[in-house]
Structures are given as structure tokens and as C-alpha cells.
Short mmCIF file of C-alpha atoms in Angstrom, two decimals:
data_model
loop_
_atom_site.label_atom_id
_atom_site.label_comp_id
_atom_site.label_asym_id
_atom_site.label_seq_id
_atom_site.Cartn_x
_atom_site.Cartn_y
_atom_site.Cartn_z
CA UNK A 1 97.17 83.62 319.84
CA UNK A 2 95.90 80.25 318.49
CA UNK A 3 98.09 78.92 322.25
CA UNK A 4 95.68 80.43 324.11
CA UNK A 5 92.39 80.33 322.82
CA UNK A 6 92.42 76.34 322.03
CA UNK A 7 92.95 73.36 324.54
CA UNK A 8 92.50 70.08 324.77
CA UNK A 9 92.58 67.06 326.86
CA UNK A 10 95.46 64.57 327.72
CA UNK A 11 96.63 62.34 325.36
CA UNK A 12 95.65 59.87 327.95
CA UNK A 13 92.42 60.53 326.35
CA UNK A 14 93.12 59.08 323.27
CA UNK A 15 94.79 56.54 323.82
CA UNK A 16 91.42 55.09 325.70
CA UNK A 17 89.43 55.52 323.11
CA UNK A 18 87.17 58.32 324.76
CA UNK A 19 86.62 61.64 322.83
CA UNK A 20 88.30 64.33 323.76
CA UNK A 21 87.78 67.83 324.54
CA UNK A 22 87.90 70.75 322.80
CA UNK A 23 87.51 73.84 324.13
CA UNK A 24 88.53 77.65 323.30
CA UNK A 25 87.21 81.34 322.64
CA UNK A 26 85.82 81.59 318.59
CA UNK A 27 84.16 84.36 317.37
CA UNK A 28 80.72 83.43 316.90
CA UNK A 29 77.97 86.25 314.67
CA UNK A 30 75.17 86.50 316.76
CA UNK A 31 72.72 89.27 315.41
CA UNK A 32 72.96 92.88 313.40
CA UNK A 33 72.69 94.71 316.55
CA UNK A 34 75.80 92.79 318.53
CA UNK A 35 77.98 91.50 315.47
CA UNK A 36 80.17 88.90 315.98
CA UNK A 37 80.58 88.49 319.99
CA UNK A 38 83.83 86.04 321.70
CA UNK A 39 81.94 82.77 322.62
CA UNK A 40 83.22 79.89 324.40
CA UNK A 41 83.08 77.04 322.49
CA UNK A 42 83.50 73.53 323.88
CA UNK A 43 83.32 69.98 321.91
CA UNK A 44 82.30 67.51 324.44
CA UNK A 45 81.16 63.84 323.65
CA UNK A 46 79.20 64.24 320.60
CA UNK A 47 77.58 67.99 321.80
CA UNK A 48 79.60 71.13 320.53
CA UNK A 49 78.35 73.51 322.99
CA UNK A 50 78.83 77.43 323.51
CA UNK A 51 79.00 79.84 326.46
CA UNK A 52 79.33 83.46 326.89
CA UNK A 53 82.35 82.99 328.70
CA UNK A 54 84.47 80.49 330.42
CA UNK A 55 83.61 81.83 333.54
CA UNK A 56 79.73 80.66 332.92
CA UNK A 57 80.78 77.22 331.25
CA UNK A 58 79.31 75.56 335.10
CA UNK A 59 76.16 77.41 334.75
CA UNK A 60 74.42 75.59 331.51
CA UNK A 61 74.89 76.14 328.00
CA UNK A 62 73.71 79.01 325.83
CA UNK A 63 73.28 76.63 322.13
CA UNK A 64 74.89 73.15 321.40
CA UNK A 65 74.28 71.31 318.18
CA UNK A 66 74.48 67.62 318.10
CA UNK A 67 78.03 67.50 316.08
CA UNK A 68 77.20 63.64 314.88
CA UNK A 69 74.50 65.59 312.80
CA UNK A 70 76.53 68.23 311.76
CA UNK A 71 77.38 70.02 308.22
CA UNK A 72 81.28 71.52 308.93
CA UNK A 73 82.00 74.17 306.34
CA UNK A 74 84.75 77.13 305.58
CA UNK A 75 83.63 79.70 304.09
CA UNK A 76 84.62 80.56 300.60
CA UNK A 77 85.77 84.44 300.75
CA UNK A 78 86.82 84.88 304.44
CA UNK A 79 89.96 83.06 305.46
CA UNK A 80 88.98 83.35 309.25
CA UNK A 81 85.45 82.31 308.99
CA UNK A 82 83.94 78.43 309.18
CA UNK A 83 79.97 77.20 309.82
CA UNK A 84 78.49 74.32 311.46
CA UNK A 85 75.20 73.68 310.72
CA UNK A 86 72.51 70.93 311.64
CA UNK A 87 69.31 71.18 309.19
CA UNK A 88 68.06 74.92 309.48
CA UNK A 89 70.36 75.85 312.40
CA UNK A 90 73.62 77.39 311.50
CA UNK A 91 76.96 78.81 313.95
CA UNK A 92 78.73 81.04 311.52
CA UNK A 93 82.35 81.11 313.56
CA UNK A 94 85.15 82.92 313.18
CA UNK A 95 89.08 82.05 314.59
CA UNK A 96 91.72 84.95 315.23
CA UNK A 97 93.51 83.53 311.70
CA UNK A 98 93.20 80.86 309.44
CA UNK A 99 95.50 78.45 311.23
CA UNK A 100 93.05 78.26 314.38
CA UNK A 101 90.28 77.94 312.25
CA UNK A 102 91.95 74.99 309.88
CA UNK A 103 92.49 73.28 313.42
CA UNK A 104 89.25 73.73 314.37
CA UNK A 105 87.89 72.33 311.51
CA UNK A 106 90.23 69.46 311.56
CA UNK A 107 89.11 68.20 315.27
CA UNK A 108 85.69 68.37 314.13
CA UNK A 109 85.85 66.83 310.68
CA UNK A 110 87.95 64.08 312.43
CA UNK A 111 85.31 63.61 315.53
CA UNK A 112 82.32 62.87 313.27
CA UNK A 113 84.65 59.74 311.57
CA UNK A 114 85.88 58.72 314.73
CA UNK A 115 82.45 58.41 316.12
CA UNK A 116 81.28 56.44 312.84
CA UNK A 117 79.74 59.35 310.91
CA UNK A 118 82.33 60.25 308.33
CA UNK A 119 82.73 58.42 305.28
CA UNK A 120 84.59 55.47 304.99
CA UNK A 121 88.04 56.75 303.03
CA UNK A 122 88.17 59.18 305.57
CA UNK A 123 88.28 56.94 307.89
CA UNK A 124 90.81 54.93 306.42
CA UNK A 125 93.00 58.03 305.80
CA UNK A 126 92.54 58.93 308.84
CA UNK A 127 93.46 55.83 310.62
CA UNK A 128 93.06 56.89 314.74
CA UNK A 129 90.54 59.46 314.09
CA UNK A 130 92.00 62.12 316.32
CA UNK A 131 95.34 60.87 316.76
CA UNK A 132 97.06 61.99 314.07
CA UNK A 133 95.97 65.68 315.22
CA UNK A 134 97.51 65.30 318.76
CA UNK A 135 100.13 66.82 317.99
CA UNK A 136 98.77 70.32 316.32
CA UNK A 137 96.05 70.39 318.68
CA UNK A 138 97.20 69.74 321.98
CA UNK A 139 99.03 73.07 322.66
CA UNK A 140 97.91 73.47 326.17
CA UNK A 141 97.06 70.22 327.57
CA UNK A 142 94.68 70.68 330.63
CA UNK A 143 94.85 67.14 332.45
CA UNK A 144 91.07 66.56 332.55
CA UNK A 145 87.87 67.59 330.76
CA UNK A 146 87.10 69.09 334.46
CA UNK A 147 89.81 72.22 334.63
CA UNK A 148 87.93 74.35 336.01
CA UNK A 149 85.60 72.69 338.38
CA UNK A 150 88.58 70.73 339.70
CA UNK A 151 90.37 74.73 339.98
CA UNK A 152 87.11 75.78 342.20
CA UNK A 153 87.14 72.55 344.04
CA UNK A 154 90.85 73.24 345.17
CA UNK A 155 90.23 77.14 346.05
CA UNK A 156 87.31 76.46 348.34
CA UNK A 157 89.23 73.21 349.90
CA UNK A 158 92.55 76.29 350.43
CA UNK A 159 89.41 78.77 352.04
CA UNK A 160 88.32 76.20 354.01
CA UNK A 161 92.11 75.67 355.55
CA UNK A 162 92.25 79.12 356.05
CA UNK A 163 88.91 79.81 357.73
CA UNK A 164 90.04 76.55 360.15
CA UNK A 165 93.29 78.88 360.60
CA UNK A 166 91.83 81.71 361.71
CA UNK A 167 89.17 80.27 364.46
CA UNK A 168 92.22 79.01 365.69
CA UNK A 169 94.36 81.66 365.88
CA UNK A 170 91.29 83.67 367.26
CA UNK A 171 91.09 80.87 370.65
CA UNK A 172 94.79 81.18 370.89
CA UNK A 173 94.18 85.21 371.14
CA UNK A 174 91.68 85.33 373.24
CA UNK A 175 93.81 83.15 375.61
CA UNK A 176 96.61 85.68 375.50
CA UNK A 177 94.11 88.37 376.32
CA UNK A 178 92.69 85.92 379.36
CA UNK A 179 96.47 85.70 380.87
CA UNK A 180 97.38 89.43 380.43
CA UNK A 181 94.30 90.03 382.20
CA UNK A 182 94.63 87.66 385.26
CA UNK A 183 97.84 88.96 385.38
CA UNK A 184 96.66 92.71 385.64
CA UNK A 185 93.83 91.76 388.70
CA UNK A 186 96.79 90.45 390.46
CA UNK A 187 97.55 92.57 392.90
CA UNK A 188 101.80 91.65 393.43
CA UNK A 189 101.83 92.24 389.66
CA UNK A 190 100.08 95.59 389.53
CA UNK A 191 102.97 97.61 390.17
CA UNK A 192 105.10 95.56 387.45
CA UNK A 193 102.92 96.01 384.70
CA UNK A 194 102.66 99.77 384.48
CA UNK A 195 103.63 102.22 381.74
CA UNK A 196 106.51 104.19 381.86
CA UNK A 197 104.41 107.54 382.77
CA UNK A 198 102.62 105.56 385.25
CA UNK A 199 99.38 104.18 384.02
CA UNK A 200 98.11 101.62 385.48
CA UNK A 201 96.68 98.72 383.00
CA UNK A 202 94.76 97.29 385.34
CA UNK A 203 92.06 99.91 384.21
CA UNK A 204 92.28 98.93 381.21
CA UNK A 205 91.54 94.81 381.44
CA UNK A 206 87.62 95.10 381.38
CA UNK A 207 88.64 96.97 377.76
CA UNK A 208 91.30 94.23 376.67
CA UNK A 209 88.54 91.45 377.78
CA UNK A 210 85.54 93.06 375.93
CA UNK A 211 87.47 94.17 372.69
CA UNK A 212 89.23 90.26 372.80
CA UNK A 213 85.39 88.69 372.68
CA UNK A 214 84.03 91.24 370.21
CA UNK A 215 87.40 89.83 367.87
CA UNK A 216 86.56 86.14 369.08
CA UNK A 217 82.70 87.11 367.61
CA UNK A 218 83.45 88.65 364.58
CA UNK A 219 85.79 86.08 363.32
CA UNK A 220 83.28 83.77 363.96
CA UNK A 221 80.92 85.40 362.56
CA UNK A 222 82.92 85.51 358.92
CA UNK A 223 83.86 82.26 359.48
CA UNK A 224 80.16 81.21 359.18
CA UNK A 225 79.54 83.61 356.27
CA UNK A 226 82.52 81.92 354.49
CA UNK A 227 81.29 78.56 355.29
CA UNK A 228 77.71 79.43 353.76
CA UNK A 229 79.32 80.97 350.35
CA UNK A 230 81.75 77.72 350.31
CA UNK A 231 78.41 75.55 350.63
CA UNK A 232 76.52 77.68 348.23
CA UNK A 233 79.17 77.25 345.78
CA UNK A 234 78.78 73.38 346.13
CA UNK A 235 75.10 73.39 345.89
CA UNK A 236 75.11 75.57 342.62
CA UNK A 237 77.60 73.39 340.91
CA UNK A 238 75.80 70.48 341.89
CA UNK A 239 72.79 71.70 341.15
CA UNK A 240 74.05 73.34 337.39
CA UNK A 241 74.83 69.96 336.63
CA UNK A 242 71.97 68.05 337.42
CA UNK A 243 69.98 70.24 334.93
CA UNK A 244 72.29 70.31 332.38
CA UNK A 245 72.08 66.35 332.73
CA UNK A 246 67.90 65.64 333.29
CA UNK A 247 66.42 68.46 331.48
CA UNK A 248 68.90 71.06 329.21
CA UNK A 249 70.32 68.09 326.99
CA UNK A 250 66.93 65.88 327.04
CA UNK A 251 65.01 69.02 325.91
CA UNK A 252 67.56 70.19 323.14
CA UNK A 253 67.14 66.58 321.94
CA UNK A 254 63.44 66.33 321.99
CA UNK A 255 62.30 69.87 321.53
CA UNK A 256 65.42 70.84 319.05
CA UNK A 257 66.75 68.10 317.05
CA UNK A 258 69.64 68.02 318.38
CA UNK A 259 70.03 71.84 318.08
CA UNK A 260 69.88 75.05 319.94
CA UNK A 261 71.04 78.82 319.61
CA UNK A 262 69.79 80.85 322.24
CA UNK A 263 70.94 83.76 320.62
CA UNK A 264 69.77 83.02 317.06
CA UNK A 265 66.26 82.45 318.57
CA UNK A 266 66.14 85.56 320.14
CA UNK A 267 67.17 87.87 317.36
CA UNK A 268 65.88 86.37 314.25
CA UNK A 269 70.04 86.71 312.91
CA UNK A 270 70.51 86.14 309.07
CA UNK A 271 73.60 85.46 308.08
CA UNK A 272 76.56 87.24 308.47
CA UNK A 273 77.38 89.85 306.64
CA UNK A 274 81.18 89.96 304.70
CA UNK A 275 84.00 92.12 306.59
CA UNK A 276 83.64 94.69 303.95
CA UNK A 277 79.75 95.19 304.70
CA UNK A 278 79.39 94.57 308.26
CA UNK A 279 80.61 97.54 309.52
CA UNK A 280 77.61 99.82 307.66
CA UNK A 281 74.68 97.68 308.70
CA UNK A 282 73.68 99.30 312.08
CA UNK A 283 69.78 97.17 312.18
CA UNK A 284 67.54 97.02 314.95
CA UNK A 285 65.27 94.44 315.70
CA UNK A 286 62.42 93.01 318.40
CA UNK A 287 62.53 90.11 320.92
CA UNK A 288 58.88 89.53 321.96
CA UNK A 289 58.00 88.60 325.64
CA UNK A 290 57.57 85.09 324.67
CA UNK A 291 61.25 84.51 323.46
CA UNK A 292 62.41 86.47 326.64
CA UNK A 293 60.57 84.14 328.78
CA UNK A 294 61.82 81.31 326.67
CA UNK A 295 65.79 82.58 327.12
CA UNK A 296 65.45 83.38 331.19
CA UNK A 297 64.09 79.72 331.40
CA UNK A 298 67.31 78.10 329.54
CA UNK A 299 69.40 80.19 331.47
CA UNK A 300 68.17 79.56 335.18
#
């Protein structure tokens, strides 16, 4: 379990000094209504960030606390359970077992010394910061922080091969069609190039010609279509990233403190409850318009 939900970067990574990545799926409580809901968590730089699924990671955060800032703590009855907080905003998380969580907890304890904001025994203990948890945490290496843009990158570059394929096997078609016509209109090959109950094709090559450039059209036609989504794809990427650079990370800064929980704005969420409660508190609560205004603008 703890194989699949957690990755991290090459080793390459620490060897030059650069943070690395951590990313998996943590359970992460969100409000009384929803419980705790999978979130995609990813450590990047000094920004823990989450997502609602990996899928979404490209299309902006939902929260990120500044981890420099940031209070790491296990909880004292539930083995599973850890929170990160940054002054009044808190992630209560929860791992599949205690073994993901203790690694989580590790990475991040070890990421605020490396970056200068542990104390200093830790530091000494610790020596290389994140080193000496290479290997526990690297138990699917991923090559680069970028796995899945660099994934989308290479299926639209294989789409675009194939899409080049096909306009060219639709011109080498059409040709065929073009011979087997001429061929037909000749009149020394009409008699060789009937069926064996005596139908002449020759009837039949205005059909062969018209049906041959409606193919030739439609393929062209997806062709373009494909090309447009392949594009679209690009711009949205590109775009997704230029706000997450100019104005989703400047405002959480200014605005936030280094903090922000999408979720924990919108649902005024205490804290979580234990497992032997949660399961009995069925709450509701109220998002005004405001807030939903405020969460469809973080989102687009």
C-alpha cells in the first residue's frame, strides 16, 4: 500500500542539493458533511500543496501551506493520523497505516532542517537532511518532479504521429481509388474487370470516386479536430502554469500567510472527530455565495 501511494524524485536530486519531491494520496478531513476525503498531496520546494486528485495536479492547487512555517505533529490516540499546521490553519492527515504516516512525517521534519528551519541538533543528527531517508522513501522513483506533464507531453507527441499516419494513408487511398477508376473508363479493360455474374464496375466508379473523397474529407476533418484538442491541451497547461506562478502562489503569500485550505474555508471544518465518533456525527452546514465565489475563482 505505502508502494503506491508515496513517490519521490531521483536520487539525482539529492545529491544536487535541490529539494525533492514528495508526492502521494493521504487522507485529508475536510468537513462533517464529507469526512475524511483521498487528497493528493505534493511537497514541492518549500510549498506542501494538495489536489483532489492526481489527475487535477496541472490545473492549480486546492490549499498549500508554506512548510518552512510549519508545526508537523502525530496525533496522540490515532496511529494513522498526523497534522500540519501554520498559525490558525491546520491539515489533519491521515496515511493507510502508521508506517506511511512515520515516513511522511520523517520527509517533512527533515525538509524544514534541510532548508535551515529545524533546530540545530537536528541538523547535526541529521547530517544530509534528506539523505539518510533515501532509502525508505524512494520506493517508486519517478525520474523528474514533471511525471506527469512529461507522460502528456509524450501521448500528444504519439497522437500527433498517428494523425500524420493517417492523412497519409488517406492520399495513398485515394490514389488506389484514382487507378481502379481510370482503369474501369478504359474501354480494353472493361471486359476484364467484371464480376463473375457479369456486372460491370464501370457503373460503379462515379460511386468508388465520390465515397474515396468523402473518406479523404472526413479524415481530414478529424485530423483537424485532433490537432485543435492537441493544441488546446498545450495552451491549458501553459496557461495552468502561468497562474499558478504570477497570481495562485503570490496571493496565498500575501493574502494567506503562507496558507490556504480551500476546503476548510468553505465549510467552517473543526477538527476531526476520533474513529470511534466520526461515524455518528452526520452535521450539515452553509457555504454563503461569497465563499462560493471565492472557491470558483481559485479554481479557474
Amino acid at each position: 500500500m505505502t508502494d503506491e501511494n508515496i513517490t519521490m524524485s531521483d536520487n539525482s536530486d539529492l545529491e544536487d542539493g535541490s529539494p525533492p519531491e514528495l508526492r502521494g494520496y493521504l487522507s485529508k478531513w475536510t468537513n462533517y458533511i464529507h469526512g475524511w476525503q483521498d487528497r493528493f498531496i505534493v511537497l514541492k520546494e518549500s510549498t506542501l500543496s494538495y489536489y483532489k486528485s492526481e489527475l487535477e495536479s496541472n490545473l492549480g492547487c486546492r490549499g498549500a501551506l508554506c512548510l518552512k512555517k510549519a508545526k508537523v505533529k502525530p496525533h496522540e490516540f490515532d496511529d494513522c493520523r498526523f497534522d500540519v499546521s501554520v498559525n490558525d490553519c491546520v491539515w489533519y492527515l491521515r496515511a493507510s497505516n502508521p508506517e506511511e504516516k512515520q515516513q511522511w512525517i520523517d520527509v517533512l521534519e527533515s525538509f524544514k532542517v534541510e532548508s535551515g528551519y529545524g533546530t540545530s541538533s537536528d541538523s547535526s543528527t541529521n547530517g544530509s537532511g534528506l539523505r539518510r531517508h533515501g532509502s525508505v522513501t524512494s520506493l517508486q522513483s519517478t525520474g523528474s518532479a514533471g511525471r506527469t506533464n512529461r507522460r502528456l507531453a509524450e501521448k500528444i507527441a504519439e497522437f500527433d504521429t498517428y494523425t500524420d499516419l493517417l492523412s497519409k494513408q488517406a492520399v495513398t487511398l485515394q490514389g488506389y481509388f484514382d487507378m481502379a477508376a481510370a482503369q474501369i473508363n478504359d474501354d480494353e479493360a472493361i471486359d476484364a474487370v467484371k464480376y463473375a455474374d457479369g456486372i460491370n464496375l464501370s457503373q460503379y466508379s462515379q460511386e468508388v470516386r465520390a465515397t474515396s473523397a468523402s473518406f479523404r474529407a472526413t479524415c481530414a476533418a478529424a485530423v483537424l479536430a485532433a490537432q485543435t484538442c492537441a493544441d488546446l491541451l498545450r495552451r491549458r497547461e501553459t496557461r495552468a502554469r502561468q497562474a499558478e506562478e504570477l497570481y495562485i502562489k503570490p496571493l496565498i503569500e500575501q493574502y494567506f500567510g503562507g496558507t490556504l485550505d480551500v476546503e476548510l474555508v468553505c465549510s467552517e471544518a473543526d477538527e476531526p472527530p476520533t474513529r470511534s465518533t466520526e461515524t455518528f456525527l452526520q452535521l450539515s452546514c452553509f457555504i454563503s455565495q461569497d465563499v462560493k465565489y471565492l472557491q470558483s475563482g481559485l479554481r479557474s
